[in-house]
Amino acid sequence: MGFLSARLGTEIPKRLSTGVVLPHRTPNNSLMPQIRPIAPENAPAWLALRCALWPEGSESEHREEIEAFFAGGLYPSGRPHLLKP
């Protein structure tokens, strides 16, 4: 049983039904989140997150940017982390 499971008193699955991956312990016993690339099926959750973080933008604006991202048109390289400053 992991730390969070012990604190909550119940076993928590590593992968939740939403596709979220919980942090796991590394060999040196530190917590390390597992990060995976975003996929088109994550768009609804991403839209909800964007709407919560930036309420000044409309839902349709956020949706258009998400669609542009998956179409490869939002960032010149197709991936924001590959952009050079």
PDB file of C-alpha atoms in Angstrom:
ATOM      1  CA  MET A   1       0.000   0.000   0.000  1.00  0.00           C
ATOM      2  CA  GLY A   2       1.420   3.376  -1.022  1.00  0.00           C
ATOM      3  CA  PHE A   3       1.584   6.577   0.982  1.00  0.00           C
ATOM      4  CA  LEU A   4      -1.663   8.048  -0.360  1.00  0.00           C
ATOM      5  CA  SER A   5      -3.474   4.740   0.011  1.00  0.00           C
ATOM      6  CA  ALA A   6      -2.273   4.463   3.607  1.00  0.00           C
ATOM      7  CA  ARG A   7      -3.388   8.022   4.399  1.00  0.00           C
ATOM      8  CA  LEU A   8      -6.821   7.411   2.904  1.00  0.00           C
ATOM      9  CA  GLY A   9      -7.092   3.923   4.349  1.00  0.00           C
ATOM     10  CA  THR A  10      -7.925   2.324   1.020  1.00  0.00           C
ATOM     11  CA  GLU A  11      -6.034   0.930  -1.941  1.00  0.00           C
ATOM     12  CA  ILE A  12      -5.923   3.351  -4.870  1.00  0.00           C
ATOM     13  CA  PRO A  13      -5.295   2.025  -8.376  1.00  0.00           C
ATOM     14  CA  LYS A  14      -2.260   3.419 -10.202  1.00  0.00           C
ATOM     15  CA  ARG A  15      -4.393   4.271 -13.223  1.00  0.00           C
ATOM     16  CA  LEU A  16      -7.760   5.870 -12.637  1.00  0.00           C
ATOM     17  CA  SER A  17     -10.667   5.350 -15.005  1.00  0.00           C
ATOM     18  CA  THR A  18     -10.119   8.876 -16.376  1.00  0.00           C
ATOM     19  CA  GLY A  19      -6.698   7.902 -17.706  1.00  0.00           C
ATOM     20  CA  VAL A  20      -4.889   9.924 -15.043  1.00  0.00           C
ATOM     21  CA  VAL A  21      -1.731   8.265 -13.800  1.00  0.00           C
ATOM     22  CA  LEU A  22      -0.935   8.716 -10.136  1.00  0.00           C
ATOM     23  CA  PRO A  23       2.629   9.413  -8.995  1.00  0.00           C
ATOM     24  CA  HIS A  24       4.749   6.368  -8.284  1.00  0.00           C
ATOM     25  CA  ARG A  25       7.797   5.835  -6.117  1.00  0.00           C
ATOM     26  CA  THR A  26      11.208   5.762  -7.751  1.00  0.00           C
ATOM     27  CA  PRO A  27      14.019   3.430  -6.617  1.00  0.00           C
ATOM     28  CA  ASN A  28      15.254   6.102  -4.185  1.00  0.00           C
ATOM     29  CA  ASN A  29      11.693   6.260  -2.745  1.00  0.00           C
ATOM     30  CA  SER A  30      10.850   9.749  -4.023  1.00  0.00           C
ATOM     31  CA  LEU A  31       7.571  10.491  -5.765  1.00  0.00           C
ATOM     32  CA  MET A  32       7.806  10.913  -9.527  1.00  0.00           C
ATOM     33  CA  PRO A  33       4.751  11.735 -11.636  1.00  0.00           C
ATOM     34  CA  GLN A  34       4.337   9.815 -14.856  1.00  0.00           C
ATOM     35  CA  ILE A  35       3.813  12.225 -17.735  1.00  0.00           C
ATOM     36  CA  ARG A  36       2.538  11.045 -21.066  1.00  0.00           C
ATOM     37  CA  PRO A  37       1.845  12.931 -24.300  1.00  0.00           C
ATOM     38  CA  ILE A  38      -1.618  14.410 -24.692  1.00  0.00           C
ATOM     39  CA  ALA A  39      -3.948  12.570 -27.046  1.00  0.00           C
ATOM     40  CA  PRO A  40      -7.102  13.713 -28.882  1.00  0.00           C
ATOM     41  CA  GLU A  41      -9.295  11.749 -26.463  1.00  0.00           C
ATOM     42  CA  ASN A  42      -8.009  14.088 -23.714  1.00  0.00           C
ATOM     43  CA  ALA A  43      -9.553  17.132 -25.443  1.00  0.00           C
ATOM     44  CA  PRO A  44     -12.704  17.335 -23.248  1.00  0.00           C
ATOM     45  CA  ALA A  45     -10.653  17.341 -20.027  1.00  0.00           C
ATOM     46  CA  TRP A  46      -8.180  19.804 -21.525  1.00  0.00           C
ATOM     47  CA  LEU A  47     -11.060  22.081 -22.548  1.00  0.00           C
ATOM     48  CA  ALA A  48     -12.486  22.033 -19.011  1.00  0.00           C
ATOM     49  CA  LEU A  49      -9.044  22.806 -17.570  1.00  0.00           C
ATOM     50  CA  ARG A  50      -8.455  25.697 -19.979  1.00  0.00           C
ATOM     51  CA  CYS A  51     -11.905  27.158 -19.239  1.00  0.00           C
ATOM     52  CA  ALA A  52     -11.178  27.000 -15.494  1.00  0.00           C
ATOM     53  CA  LEU A  53      -7.689  28.509 -15.829  1.00  0.00           C
ATOM     54  CA  TRP A  54      -8.568  31.230 -18.343  1.00  0.00           C
ATOM     55  CA  PRO A  55     -12.257  32.143 -17.886  1.00  0.00           C
ATOM     56  CA  GLU A  56     -11.769  35.334 -19.906  1.00  0.00           C
ATOM     57  CA  GLY A  57     -11.515  33.160 -23.031  1.00  0.00           C
ATOM     58  CA  SER A  58     -14.701  31.700 -24.455  1.00  0.00           C
ATOM     59  CA  GLU A  59     -15.251  27.953 -24.623  1.00  0.00           C
ATOM     60  CA  SER A  60     -15.285  28.173 -28.422  1.00  0.00           C
ATOM     61  CA  GLU A  61     -11.910  30.002 -28.444  1.00  0.00           C
ATOM     62  CA  HIS A  62     -10.376  27.320 -26.244  1.00  0.00           C
ATOM     63  CA  ARG A  63     -11.917  24.571 -28.386  1.00  0.00           C
ATOM     64  CA  GLU A  64     -10.531  26.157 -31.587  1.00  0.00           C
ATOM     65  CA  GLU A  65      -7.018  26.302 -30.111  1.00  0.00           C
ATOM     66  CA  ILE A  66      -7.229  22.681 -28.972  1.00  0.00           C
ATOM     67  CA  GLU A  67      -8.371  21.615 -32.447  1.00  0.00           C
ATOM     68  CA  ALA A  68      -5.548  23.663 -34.003  1.00  0.00           C
ATOM     69  CA  PHE A  69      -3.048  22.037 -31.640  1.00  0.00           C
ATOM     70  CA  PHE A  70      -4.078  18.518 -32.665  1.00  0.00           C
ATOM     71  CA  ALA A  71      -4.102  19.543 -36.338  1.00  0.00           C
ATOM     72  CA  GLY A  72      -0.487  20.699 -35.922  1.00  0.00           C
ATOM     73  CA  GLY A  73      -1.298  24.333 -36.656  1.00  0.00           C
ATOM     74  CA  LEU A  74      -1.044  25.977 -33.253  1.00  0.00           C
ATOM     75  CA  TYR A  75       2.733  25.681 -32.881  1.00  0.00           C
ATOM     76  CA  PRO A  76       5.221  25.888 -35.771  1.00  0.00           C
ATOM     77  CA  SER A  77       7.000  22.725 -34.667  1.00  0.00           C
ATOM     78  CA  GLY A  78       3.774  20.927 -33.764  1.00  0.00           C
ATOM     79  CA  ARG A  79       4.974  20.649 -30.182  1.00  0.00           C
ATOM     80  CA  PRO A  80       5.261  23.658 -27.844  1.00  0.00           C
ATOM     81  CA  HIS A  81       8.113  22.200 -25.808  1.00  0.00           C
ATOM     82  CA  LEU A  82      10.277  22.092 -28.935  1.00  0.00           C
ATOM     83  CA  LEU A  83      10.008  25.828 -29.607  1.00  0.00           C
ATOM     84  CA  LYS A  84      13.222  27.766 -29.226  1.00  0.00           C
ATOM     85  CA  PRO A  85      13.152  31.042 -27.235  1.00  0.00           C
TER      86      PRO A  85
END
